[in-house]
XYZ file of C-alpha atoms in Angstrom:
786
model
C -50.547 59.548 131.666
C -51.802 62.978 132.646
C -54.650 64.685 130.882
C -54.638 68.091 129.229
C -57.682 70.204 128.526
C -57.442 72.766 125.738
C -59.623 75.444 127.280
C -61.347 78.310 125.511
C -58.640 80.761 126.581
C -55.725 78.621 125.404
C -53.465 80.326 122.839
C -53.186 78.991 119.315
C -50.271 76.501 119.164
C -48.523 78.473 116.448
C -49.229 82.177 116.644
C -52.112 84.031 118.220
C -55.413 83.224 116.552
C -57.148 86.214 118.140
C -54.596 88.623 116.703
C -54.981 86.912 113.321
C -58.750 87.505 113.381
C -58.267 91.186 114.208
C -55.939 91.618 111.259
C -58.498 90.132 108.898
C -61.315 92.441 110.016
C -59.976 95.190 107.766
C -60.592 93.159 104.616
C -63.402 90.819 105.581
C -66.148 93.066 104.237
C -64.860 93.185 100.687
C -63.888 89.510 100.781
C -67.360 88.450 101.905
C -68.916 90.620 99.191
C -66.825 88.845 96.547
C -67.838 85.465 97.975
C -71.505 86.500 97.871
C -71.235 87.295 94.182
C -70.069 83.747 93.388
C -71.878 81.590 95.936
C -74.775 83.732 97.137
C -75.647 85.286 100.464
C -76.083 81.863 102.056
C -72.341 81.133 102.004
C -70.959 79.835 105.288
C -67.357 80.007 106.460
C -65.525 77.091 108.030
C -62.678 76.984 110.504
C -60.969 73.951 112.014
C -60.170 73.034 115.608
C -56.698 71.510 115.468
C -54.596 69.561 117.890
C -51.922 71.503 119.769
C -50.227 68.229 120.757
C -48.154 66.011 118.453
C -49.497 62.721 119.828
C -52.346 62.120 122.242
C -55.523 60.165 122.851
C -58.768 62.126 122.594
C -60.594 61.598 125.891
C -63.446 64.075 125.478
C -64.718 66.738 123.081
C -67.266 69.288 124.324
C -68.812 71.333 121.500
C -71.822 72.681 123.434
C -70.523 76.240 123.822
C -69.619 76.432 120.157
C -73.034 75.177 119.065
C -74.738 77.776 121.266
C -72.824 80.698 119.735
C -75.124 82.826 117.536
C -74.212 82.519 113.882
C -72.877 78.973 114.143
C -74.708 76.619 111.795
C -72.829 73.349 112.261
C -70.142 71.703 114.368
C -68.569 68.471 113.134
C -66.252 65.967 114.874
C -64.790 62.580 114.089
C -67.853 60.915 115.571
C -69.770 62.024 112.479
C -67.576 60.222 109.930
C -66.005 56.797 110.389
C -64.542 56.244 106.911
C -60.831 56.277 106.191
C -59.344 58.273 103.345
C -56.064 58.079 101.444
C -54.586 57.611 97.981
C -52.222 54.626 98.225
C -52.817 53.820 101.892
C -56.081 54.692 103.594
C -54.699 55.556 106.997
C -56.539 58.648 108.228
C -59.997 59.869 109.168
C -61.381 63.128 107.830
C -61.626 64.320 111.448
C -59.678 62.544 114.194
C -61.673 59.970 116.112
C -59.518 58.254 118.714
C -56.195 60.118 118.731
C -54.253 63.002 117.225
C -50.909 62.379 115.550
C -49.456 65.798 114.735
C -49.764 69.430 115.706
C -52.516 70.633 113.405
C -54.480 67.374 113.152
C -58.154 68.322 112.578
C -60.315 67.484 115.579
C -63.497 69.428 114.832
C -64.909 71.778 112.226
C -67.291 74.714 112.441
C -69.478 76.434 109.844
C -70.722 79.924 110.653
C -72.010 83.024 108.923
C -68.581 84.689 109.098
C -64.976 83.653 109.583
C -64.843 85.664 112.814
C -67.731 83.764 114.360
C -66.274 80.472 113.116
C -62.971 81.367 114.787
C -64.735 82.209 118.035
C -66.625 78.919 117.925
C -63.421 76.960 117.395
C -61.948 78.577 120.505
C -65.027 77.537 122.471
C -64.595 73.833 121.701
C -63.004 72.012 124.644
C -60.859 68.958 123.982
C -59.405 66.752 126.706
C -56.300 64.848 125.674
C -54.115 62.170 127.178
C -50.606 62.926 125.864
C -48.633 60.038 124.412
C -44.905 59.697 123.669
C -43.973 61.052 120.270
C -41.753 59.974 117.389
C -39.721 62.812 115.891
C -37.012 60.960 113.997
C -37.741 58.431 111.233
C -34.763 56.218 111.992
C -35.873 55.917 115.605
C -39.459 55.508 114.427
C -38.479 52.429 112.409
C -36.920 50.777 115.467
C -38.740 48.340 117.770
C -38.293 50.778 120.683
C -40.474 53.492 119.129
C -44.064 54.013 120.274
C -46.565 52.612 117.794
C -48.449 55.411 116.029
C -50.850 53.328 113.908
C -51.827 50.150 115.769
C -54.351 49.376 113.000
C -51.832 49.525 110.145
C -52.513 45.923 109.208
C -56.207 46.673 108.666
C -55.809 49.656 106.347
C -56.687 49.341 102.668
C -53.482 49.588 100.643
C -52.369 49.446 96.998
C -50.871 46.097 96.003
C -47.449 47.625 95.256
C -47.080 49.147 98.745
C -45.653 46.914 101.495
C -46.483 48.040 105.062
C -45.132 46.177 108.076
C -47.962 45.896 110.638
C -46.882 46.111 114.250
C -44.261 48.745 113.361
C -44.227 52.371 112.212
C -43.055 51.303 108.748
C -45.867 51.997 106.296
C -43.846 50.887 103.281
C -40.604 48.929 102.935
C -39.308 48.836 99.383
C -36.330 46.583 98.662
C -33.804 46.329 95.847
C -31.548 43.296 95.595
C -29.461 43.252 92.429
C -26.280 41.187 92.120
C -24.103 40.330 95.132
C -23.246 43.468 97.069
C -21.386 41.731 99.893
C -19.001 39.985 97.506
C -18.382 43.155 95.502
C -16.847 45.181 98.346
C -13.642 43.140 98.289
C -13.121 44.121 94.641
C -13.380 47.857 95.324
C -10.305 50.089 95.257
C -12.211 52.841 97.085
C -15.357 52.929 99.216
C -17.299 55.948 100.455
C -19.832 55.792 103.293
C -21.898 58.819 104.282
C -25.027 59.808 106.162
C -27.202 62.737 105.125
C -30.178 64.366 106.810
C -32.443 66.315 104.461
C -34.966 68.633 106.163
C -38.664 69.091 105.584
C -39.586 71.991 103.325
C -42.833 73.666 102.332
C -44.192 74.206 98.846
C -45.309 77.768 99.724
C -47.620 78.403 96.753
C -48.711 82.019 96.486
C -52.352 80.898 96.588
C -53.137 78.953 99.785
C -55.428 75.947 99.839
C -59.082 76.906 99.487
C -62.227 74.862 98.909
C -65.953 75.518 98.854
C -68.415 72.642 99.150
C -72.158 72.481 98.729
C -74.377 69.443 99.334
C -77.903 69.598 97.964
C -81.006 68.133 99.545
C -80.505 64.898 97.609
C -77.001 64.456 98.990
C -75.183 65.375 95.786
C -71.862 67.085 96.463
C -70.365 69.951 94.499
C -66.819 70.934 95.462
C -64.906 73.912 94.111
C -61.207 73.724 94.904
C -57.706 74.780 94.006
C -56.753 71.285 92.952
C -54.229 69.332 90.925
C -56.357 66.195 91.310
C -60.089 66.770 90.801
C -60.803 63.166 89.743
C -58.734 61.689 92.568
C -60.514 63.982 95.017
C -63.896 62.899 93.679
C -62.995 59.244 94.077
C -61.351 59.428 97.501
C -63.959 61.685 99.104
C -66.823 59.608 97.681
C -65.317 56.375 98.996
C -64.673 57.828 102.449
C -68.211 59.188 102.784
C -69.883 56.145 101.245
C -71.133 58.032 98.189
C -71.255 57.177 94.527
C -68.610 58.932 92.478
C -71.459 60.099 90.219
C -72.851 62.060 93.177
C -69.637 64.029 93.726
C -68.722 66.853 91.353
C -65.343 68.601 91.651
C -64.763 71.890 89.833
C -61.160 73.080 89.649
C -60.317 76.478 88.107
C -56.765 77.643 87.417
C -54.440 76.872 90.326
C -52.325 79.635 91.846
C -49.285 77.447 92.403
C -49.193 73.823 93.443
C -45.788 72.105 93.231
C -47.515 68.935 94.478
C -49.158 70.232 97.642
C -52.557 70.469 95.911
C -52.457 66.880 94.690
C -54.567 64.179 96.276
C -56.752 65.238 99.209
C -55.514 67.388 102.058
C -58.105 69.841 103.426
C -60.831 69.494 100.795
C -62.616 66.623 102.528
C -63.025 68.807 105.625
C -65.133 71.304 103.678
C -67.299 68.529 102.246
C -67.794 66.864 105.623
C -68.943 70.136 107.194
C -71.205 70.945 104.228
C -72.951 67.569 104.681
C -74.428 69.009 107.899
C -75.831 72.189 106.327
C -77.410 70.908 103.116
C -78.219 73.547 100.564
C -75.643 76.051 101.821
C -72.108 76.347 100.437
C -69.263 76.143 102.955
C -65.914 77.789 102.285
C -62.696 76.698 103.974
C -59.470 78.596 103.389
C -56.133 77.845 105.020
C -54.311 80.767 106.540
C -50.664 81.178 105.624
C -49.762 79.753 109.049
C -51.894 76.678 108.445
C -50.407 76.317 104.967
C -47.001 75.741 106.529
C -47.915 72.819 108.784
C -51.408 71.467 108.025
C -51.062 71.026 104.247
C -48.643 68.526 102.725
C -44.952 69.152 103.383
C -41.968 67.644 101.605
C -40.845 64.667 103.673
C -37.633 64.735 105.620
C -35.033 62.047 104.914
C -32.250 60.293 106.764
C -30.121 58.591 104.100
C -27.169 56.226 104.348
C -25.011 55.678 101.268
C -22.197 53.222 100.730
C -20.633 52.919 97.290
C -17.440 51.529 95.848
C -15.519 51.465 92.573
C -12.440 49.820 91.110
C -9.132 51.572 90.406
C -10.324 52.520 86.908
C -13.293 54.371 88.376
C -15.989 51.876 87.442
C -18.795 51.585 89.991
C -19.057 48.065 91.410
C -21.442 48.237 94.346
C -23.917 50.467 96.128
C -25.785 49.930 99.389
C -28.368 52.510 100.429
C -30.728 52.835 103.363
C -33.419 55.516 103.381
C -35.624 56.495 106.314
C -38.353 58.765 104.994
C -40.087 60.978 107.557
C -43.611 60.395 106.279
C -45.285 62.278 109.102
C -48.502 61.394 110.858
C -50.190 59.899 107.774
C -48.353 58.457 104.800
C -51.089 57.870 102.236
C -48.971 59.662 99.623
C -45.530 59.316 101.153
C -45.463 55.551 100.701
C -45.122 55.996 96.948
C -42.274 58.487 97.358
C -40.487 55.744 99.271
C -41.129 53.344 96.420
C -39.889 55.792 93.786
C -36.683 56.367 95.730
C -36.179 52.623 95.910
C -36.497 51.831 92.222
C -34.308 54.856 91.370
C -31.857 54.359 94.232
C -28.738 53.825 92.132
C -29.117 57.278 90.662
C -28.530 57.548 86.902
C -25.629 55.087 87.044
C -24.945 51.568 85.833
C -24.136 49.644 89.013
C -23.986 45.833 88.816
C -24.531 45.211 92.534
C -27.117 47.184 94.490
C -28.856 46.701 97.810
C -31.464 49.236 98.906
C -33.905 49.414 101.770
C -36.272 52.355 101.518
C -38.564 52.831 104.523
C -41.552 55.121 104.880
C -41.886 55.782 108.594
C -44.725 57.259 110.617
C -43.676 60.171 112.837
C -45.520 62.877 114.752
C -44.566 65.487 112.189
C -46.748 67.220 109.571
C -48.066 64.995 106.815
C -45.509 64.278 104.104
C -46.761 64.414 100.562
C -45.783 65.028 96.967
C -43.535 67.940 96.092
C -41.777 68.846 92.875
C -39.270 66.048 92.298
C -41.179 63.459 94.374
C -38.263 62.333 96.557
C -35.599 62.659 93.892
C -34.109 65.999 95.099
C -33.746 64.566 98.600
C -32.194 61.292 97.422
C -29.859 62.865 94.856
C -28.695 65.444 97.420
C -26.529 62.867 99.154
C -25.951 60.402 96.338
C -24.360 62.937 93.974
C -22.040 64.229 96.698
C -20.870 60.664 97.317
C -20.216 60.241 93.596
C -17.926 63.281 93.723
C -16.122 61.947 96.785
C -15.655 58.515 95.241
C -14.215 60.034 92.070
C -11.697 62.041 94.072
C -10.822 58.950 96.130
C -9.497 57.262 92.969
C -7.919 60.527 91.744
C -10.372 60.944 88.906
C -12.121 64.051 87.656
C -15.804 63.975 88.738
C -17.042 64.651 85.203
C -14.920 61.854 83.754
C -16.086 59.515 86.527
C -19.686 60.258 85.610
C -19.042 59.760 81.911
C -17.760 56.258 82.645
C -20.643 55.257 84.893
C -23.752 57.158 83.806
C -26.697 55.238 82.400
C -26.649 54.674 78.665
C -29.112 53.223 76.177
C -29.492 49.473 76.684
C -28.049 49.318 80.203
C -29.710 47.075 82.781
C -31.187 49.274 85.488
C -31.372 48.669 89.206
C -34.757 46.914 88.800
C -33.668 44.725 85.899
C -35.396 46.958 83.348
C -33.539 47.808 80.143
C -32.852 51.520 79.697
C -34.573 53.141 76.759
C -32.806 55.649 74.500
C -31.325 58.469 76.574
C -29.160 61.528 76.003
C -27.696 61.696 79.519
C -24.077 61.541 78.334
C -24.711 64.479 76.019
C -26.338 66.430 78.864
C -23.276 65.844 81.031
C -20.794 66.825 78.338
C -22.621 69.973 77.315
C -23.253 71.126 80.904
C -19.570 70.680 81.769
C -18.478 72.581 78.667
C -20.920 75.415 79.304
C -19.766 75.960 82.898
C -16.113 75.911 81.837
C -15.273 72.733 83.717
C -11.588 72.465 84.553
C -10.987 76.238 84.546
C -10.687 78.025 87.873
C -12.007 81.558 87.758
C -10.512 84.271 90.001
C -12.735 85.416 92.898
C -14.236 88.876 92.992
C -12.377 89.807 96.191
C -9.446 88.507 98.273
C -11.784 87.226 101.005
C -13.785 85.077 98.612
C -13.302 81.643 97.055
C -14.834 80.274 93.875
C -15.768 76.730 92.957
C -17.663 74.709 90.377
C -19.892 71.710 90.897
C -21.884 69.316 88.776
C -24.573 66.707 89.390
C -26.648 64.284 87.333
C -30.234 63.208 87.839
C -32.946 60.907 86.674
C -36.622 60.674 87.480
C -39.485 58.507 86.280
C -43.187 59.394 86.544
C -44.059 57.910 89.939
C -47.562 56.581 89.473
C -49.636 53.403 89.500
C -49.061 51.161 86.482
C -52.537 51.939 85.127
C -52.784 55.741 85.501
C -54.840 56.862 82.514
C -55.613 59.989 80.509
C -58.467 60.906 78.190
C -59.368 63.835 75.957
C -62.080 65.159 73.666
C -61.679 67.322 70.563
C -64.863 69.041 69.383
C -65.171 71.254 66.309
C -67.394 74.297 66.104
C -69.326 75.856 63.202
C -66.531 78.303 62.353
C -63.928 75.551 62.304
C -62.469 76.388 65.706
C -61.590 73.555 68.032
C -62.444 72.988 71.690
C -60.127 70.623 73.508
C -61.414 69.110 76.744
C -58.936 67.536 79.148
C -58.811 66.589 82.801
C -55.238 67.671 83.441
C -54.785 70.917 85.317
C -53.016 74.161 84.433
C -50.834 75.118 87.415
C -48.564 77.530 85.595
C -46.519 74.876 83.815
C -48.170 75.478 80.435
C -50.180 72.276 80.098
C -53.060 74.018 78.293
C -50.663 75.585 75.815
C -49.166 72.169 75.087
C -52.669 70.718 74.749
C -53.558 73.333 72.140
C -50.297 72.818 70.244
C -50.704 69.059 70.081
C -54.349 69.215 69.044
C -53.565 71.758 66.325
C -50.650 69.752 64.961
C -52.462 66.408 64.969
C -55.660 67.809 63.473
C -54.123 70.185 60.946
C -55.469 73.578 62.037
C -53.765 76.830 63.109
C -53.076 76.930 66.825
C -55.095 80.115 67.262
C -58.186 78.122 66.246
C -57.838 75.962 69.374
C -59.376 76.629 72.785
C -58.958 74.515 75.919
C -62.135 74.168 77.971
C -61.987 75.492 81.518
C -62.531 75.092 84.398
C -61.938 71.407 84.948
C -65.172 69.749 86.004
C -65.436 66.061 86.794
C -69.013 66.048 85.450
C -67.915 67.232 82.020
C -64.140 67.033 81.626
C -62.658 63.738 80.425
C -60.883 61.645 83.025
C -57.310 62.368 84.088
C -55.596 60.520 86.935
C -53.823 63.552 88.425
C -51.683 66.527 87.429
C -48.539 65.129 89.006
C -45.381 63.220 88.057
C -44.535 65.511 85.111
C -46.709 63.199 83.032
C -49.202 65.458 81.232
C -47.099 66.266 78.154
C -46.537 62.544 77.743
C -49.731 60.856 78.976
C -52.378 63.512 78.422
C -50.519 64.456 75.246
C -50.985 60.936 73.904
C -54.716 61.136 74.678
C -55.062 64.555 72.989
C -53.187 63.338 69.931
C -55.449 60.281 69.716
C -58.579 62.450 70.047
C -57.388 64.906 67.385
C -56.524 62.075 65.027
C -59.935 60.545 65.654
C -61.574 63.846 64.695
C -59.275 64.117 61.681
C -60.267 60.617 60.567
C -63.969 61.502 60.768
C -63.450 64.635 58.681
C -61.392 62.888 56.010
C -63.849 59.996 55.773
C -66.689 62.478 55.327
C -64.912 64.410 52.573
C -63.683 61.250 50.861
C -67.257 59.980 50.626
C -68.618 63.328 49.444
C -65.901 63.689 46.783
C -65.710 60.001 45.935
C -61.980 59.980 46.630
C -59.602 57.777 48.546
C -58.879 58.960 52.055
C -55.151 58.414 51.418
C -55.254 61.258 48.853
C -56.644 63.768 51.380
C -55.003 65.921 54.029
C -55.935 68.732 56.435
C -53.641 71.754 56.275
C -54.303 75.130 57.912
C -57.928 74.277 58.536
C -58.719 73.113 55.010
C -59.200 69.653 53.575
C -57.169 69.353 50.378
C -56.944 66.638 47.765
C -53.540 65.815 46.371
C -55.300 64.017 43.516
C -57.995 66.448 42.359
C -56.463 69.573 43.956
C -59.876 70.364 45.439
C -59.996 72.207 48.793
C -62.728 72.890 51.337
C -62.669 74.748 54.642
C -63.583 72.991 57.857
C -66.070 75.749 58.581
C -69.653 74.489 58.756
C -68.882 71.018 57.386
C -67.649 69.837 60.797
C -71.138 70.481 62.200
C -73.555 70.311 59.286
C -71.762 67.848 57.043
C -71.494 67.962 53.224
C -74.353 67.534 50.735
C -73.992 64.667 48.313
C -74.216 65.367 44.556
C -77.629 65.736 42.913
C -79.351 66.365 46.235
C -78.895 62.733 47.258
C -78.652 63.512 50.953
C -75.838 64.441 53.281
C -72.734 62.874 54.771
C -71.011 63.649 58.058
C -72.368 65.566 61.011
C -70.955 67.025 64.226
C -67.333 65.965 64.659
C -66.242 64.892 68.112
C -62.914 63.155 68.544
C -62.207 60.939 71.508
C -58.873 59.673 72.746
C -57.454 57.846 75.729
C -54.107 56.526 76.841
C -52.909 54.169 79.519
C -49.477 52.558 79.691
C -50.279 48.848 79.564
C -46.684 47.687 79.658
C -45.532 48.533 83.219
C -45.054 45.354 85.242
C -45.001 44.571 88.931
C -41.801 44.269 90.951
C -40.874 41.427 93.255
C -41.553 42.406 96.875
C -38.251 40.950 98.101
C -35.875 41.994 95.310
C -37.545 44.887 93.474
C -36.829 43.142 90.172
C -39.166 43.119 87.184
C -39.208 43.581 83.396
C -40.488 47.183 83.342
C -40.623 49.147 86.575
C -41.585 52.501 85.055
C -42.710 54.012 81.776
C -39.487 55.954 81.228
C -36.847 58.216 82.822
C -36.087 61.848 82.106
C -32.366 62.474 82.627
C -30.208 65.554 82.874
C -27.327 67.469 84.419
C -26.766 70.744 86.196
C -23.532 72.646 86.741
C -22.988 75.712 88.890
C -20.313 78.177 89.845
C -20.432 79.636 93.351
C -18.503 82.149 95.388
C -18.097 81.753 99.146
C -17.461 84.751 101.386
C -14.835 83.631 103.915
C -15.825 86.413 106.351
C -19.543 85.623 106.494
C -20.002 82.161 105.006
C -22.475 83.485 102.433
C -22.746 81.345 99.313
C -23.641 83.188 96.124
C -24.480 81.243 92.980
C -22.864 83.114 90.088
C -23.830 80.910 87.162
C -26.003 77.918 86.459
C -26.268 75.506 83.564
C -29.150 73.082 83.063
C -29.089 70.391 80.367
C -31.964 67.912 80.099
C -33.048 65.266 77.629
C -36.727 66.057 77.081
C -37.283 63.660 74.169
C -38.831 66.394 72.052
C -39.360 70.001 73.104
C -42.972 70.645 72.081
C -42.597 74.259 73.207
C -38.893 75.095 73.606
C -39.467 78.395 75.417
C -41.651 76.740 78.044
C -39.097 73.934 78.413
C -36.410 76.533 79.092
C -38.704 78.286 81.563
C -39.172 75.004 83.450
C -35.400 74.484 83.547
C -34.879 77.987 84.916
C -37.734 77.805 87.419
C -36.674 74.391 88.684
C -33.108 75.604 89.083
C -34.246 78.586 91.163
C -36.531 76.471 93.358
C -33.722 73.959 93.818
C -31.353 76.799 94.737
C -33.892 77.960 97.303
C -33.955 74.554 99.029
C -30.161 74.330 98.809
C -29.431 77.687 100.454
C -32.439 78.763 102.516
C -35.406 76.471 103.112
C -36.020 74.272 106.145
C -39.039 73.688 108.366
C -37.742 73.976 111.931
C -39.563 71.310 113.931
C -39.017 70.950 117.677
C -40.807 68.076 119.405
C -43.341 68.169 116.582
C -44.032 71.908 116.817
C -43.156 74.077 113.833
C -41.028 77.057 114.879
C -41.097 79.070 111.635
C -44.633 79.099 110.144
C -44.308 82.397 108.256
C -42.252 84.124 105.597
C -40.610 86.127 108.372
C -38.702 83.032 109.506
C -39.024 80.739 106.507
C -36.825 82.171 103.776
C -37.323 81.400 100.099
C -35.188 82.602 97.219
C -36.110 85.938 95.674
C -34.997 87.645 92.488
C -31.920 88.996 94.272
C -30.699 85.430 94.900
C -31.040 84.275 91.294
C -27.785 84.133 89.331
C -27.686 86.572 86.427
C -26.628 83.796 84.086
C -28.684 80.583 83.787
C -27.969 78.711 80.574
C -30.478 76.111 79.440
C -29.568 73.317 77.042
C -32.242 71.175 75.402
C -31.218 67.648 74.423
C -33.676 65.650 72.328
C -33.441 61.864 72.203
C -36.960 60.739 71.296
C -39.058 58.725 73.741
C -40.623 55.752 71.970
C -44.013 56.065 73.666
C -44.237 59.866 73.826
C -46.190 62.155 71.489
C -43.658 63.330 68.910
C -41.103 61.637 71.184
C -41.741 63.993 74.141
C -41.337 63.278 77.830
C -41.803 65.477 80.919
C -39.468 68.153 82.316
C -41.535 69.993 84.967
C -40.048 68.493 88.130
C -36.676 67.312 86.904
C -34.946 70.687 86.788
C -35.104 70.891 90.593
C -33.585 67.480 91.291
C -29.784 67.953 90.947
C -29.466 71.521 92.276
C -28.678 70.773 95.930
C -25.737 68.427 95.214
C -24.433 70.607 92.368
C -24.214 73.540 94.782
C -22.783 71.352 97.568
C -20.093 70.036 95.230
C -19.282 73.581 94.144
C -18.932 74.699 97.772
C -16.497 71.837 98.344
C -14.532 72.854 95.255
C -14.345 76.399 96.624
C -13.355 75.798 100.256
C -12.339 72.128 100.421
C -14.839 70.940 103.056
C -18.260 69.275 103.088
C -20.786 71.411 104.943
C -23.259 68.584 105.590
C -27.010 68.799 105.291
C -28.798 71.581 103.440
C -29.695 74.364 103.582
C -26.212 75.822 103.200
C -26.928 79.024 105.067
C -24.264 81.617 105.777
C -24.216 80.598 109.443
C -23.845 76.895 108.697
C -21.078 77.423 106.153
C -19.191 79.837 108.403
C -19.357 77.490 111.402
C -18.155 74.591 109.225
C -15.198 76.694 108.065
C -14.500 77.680 111.651
C -14.525 74.056 112.799
C -12.195 73.093 109.945
C -9.755 75.855 110.831
C -10.268 77.742 107.583
C -11.167 80.961 109.424
C -10.437 82.381 112.852
C -12.940 83.624 115.412
């Protein structure tokens, strides 16, 4: 192998870092002033030296020139920290130690008095590499011929429901074996086999990742970050650095967009590791927009094989799926996406015979992590197109085919679990009716073709079986209520829901309720993470329990003071009332100072503080060989989307004219916010269907900016998006509620793909369905002439 030295004059692997620094000089003064106001004049700025190679051994790192640069206060490398870090699989170092595994892997970090000096120092660090062969396709990566990217896989700490295969690049292999698939094929009247390749995409939050860390002289860490997972960050960073969790404090204000990329730990540990070397001074690390595209979590790519068959009456008999998930260089989060795809691999259908192999594969691509939908948009993209094709193969309408086969209450799922109450059939029927299924609308011009498509979905909260939530409800002198939670507000309305639930359970007006911010692991009650669309359900259960605990304390106090039975008392609009004596008393003052007993015989009560927690204790393990078990997940949210599109035969442009979203949410705690989630998820799904794709070539990202990475804008949104709320109560949800945040994005790609097929009669292949791709597909099929 030859060696490469990244010299001080080497260009940045993606873009020109010098030009980027010059552009920032215009605003750095005001930005630094704002930072000084919050963190003081001692604030330092961090920048990261990153690998420009996708896979290589680190032979030598020379930091002497960087350390000698005036204004540099610390330089950190992998030699400083030997601990691994990771959520489900601890497979990476904070800074690389022996090798780099993707373009952007952090090799060294610098803290300096300004970002400009930190950038200069990074350029002065010399790294000598020995390039190694790369893996850029997950299917190849899973083969014995592929170079081994993690030789120490067998030594990594891993959750007991993740099944790595040491000696390979497979970090998790999840299996489903239900029924007898091989015997079922002979009974099928029609069989469809297809391969789909789903590209990587970026979350592109408006606010990039940013973190500021300070370590005091006693080694206590305080981390401010834009985070969906402050408690997970506290735990993972503490474990990696050998600290007590009580010595790590994470403060997380409102998040300017997350969609999953700010879950777990991505860049936050870098800021802490650098701050450990400059105790007493805060260190701020902010990703540039370029870095956001390829050094933060990306949505994993997928190579999916589907085979499914049905009888002549359209009843599904067998399904055999094989998924190769492109987990990237480190798969600490991606392994659970693989698992979720496995236990949901039949889609929302009752299939008696299922065989699934879902592989999470190491590649030399950016790190795959959670994104809205957590693997379900990628999996459903191909599965729901195959369902359409299978229906047509037996000359059956796709909606009717789905009505026959979709999951219903009491069905046995792919894992052996019994399906809880669900309104999926109603979602399907109402979505089809709303889109005008069966009616062909005339196109807007002679050179255009119209079509309609539909797709179903399901998704369970993908989480450990013991992911918990807790909450506190405190009352103030004037009767107002402060709700403390550990779940984050990322624009989805979780704090609004928290206030609504607390008000309803306690018996006070909602405008009396405040939610404490920012989240602070020293003071906020524990919450696993703000992921998996679980807060309304899990955190909601904890809030309800805390409010009811506070309510109980108040009623017991009043019952004792009035010598009444607690069963005769209630709290309505912030007053305790007696149905027996018709007495009433405001919560004001009594919830802090209590109530005097008659004849000056003392007092009863005192400050009211309600506490509540929730953890699903009923989720069971699944057999490693068959994926079977009594209860694989807590529940599924189900739904349907239907679209109408118009395809321009001259350009290939696909325009979505109308969209319908129908989802069973159990109970809509806030109907307007539920509808907003349905609309927002539809638009984000449309964006991935028509525009978004990270263009990776030999591990190097070709489009790390909004110039070349297109996302949907307001001009791409259909003028008509109809949202339909179906409510079939969830037995373990507060007021019967379950989540809806991610689900509205899941079926959009296949709904649009099916509509394109209905319009022009051909399958375009993998998303995104850009004008160029659609036009070339039509050209190849002979639908248009050159």
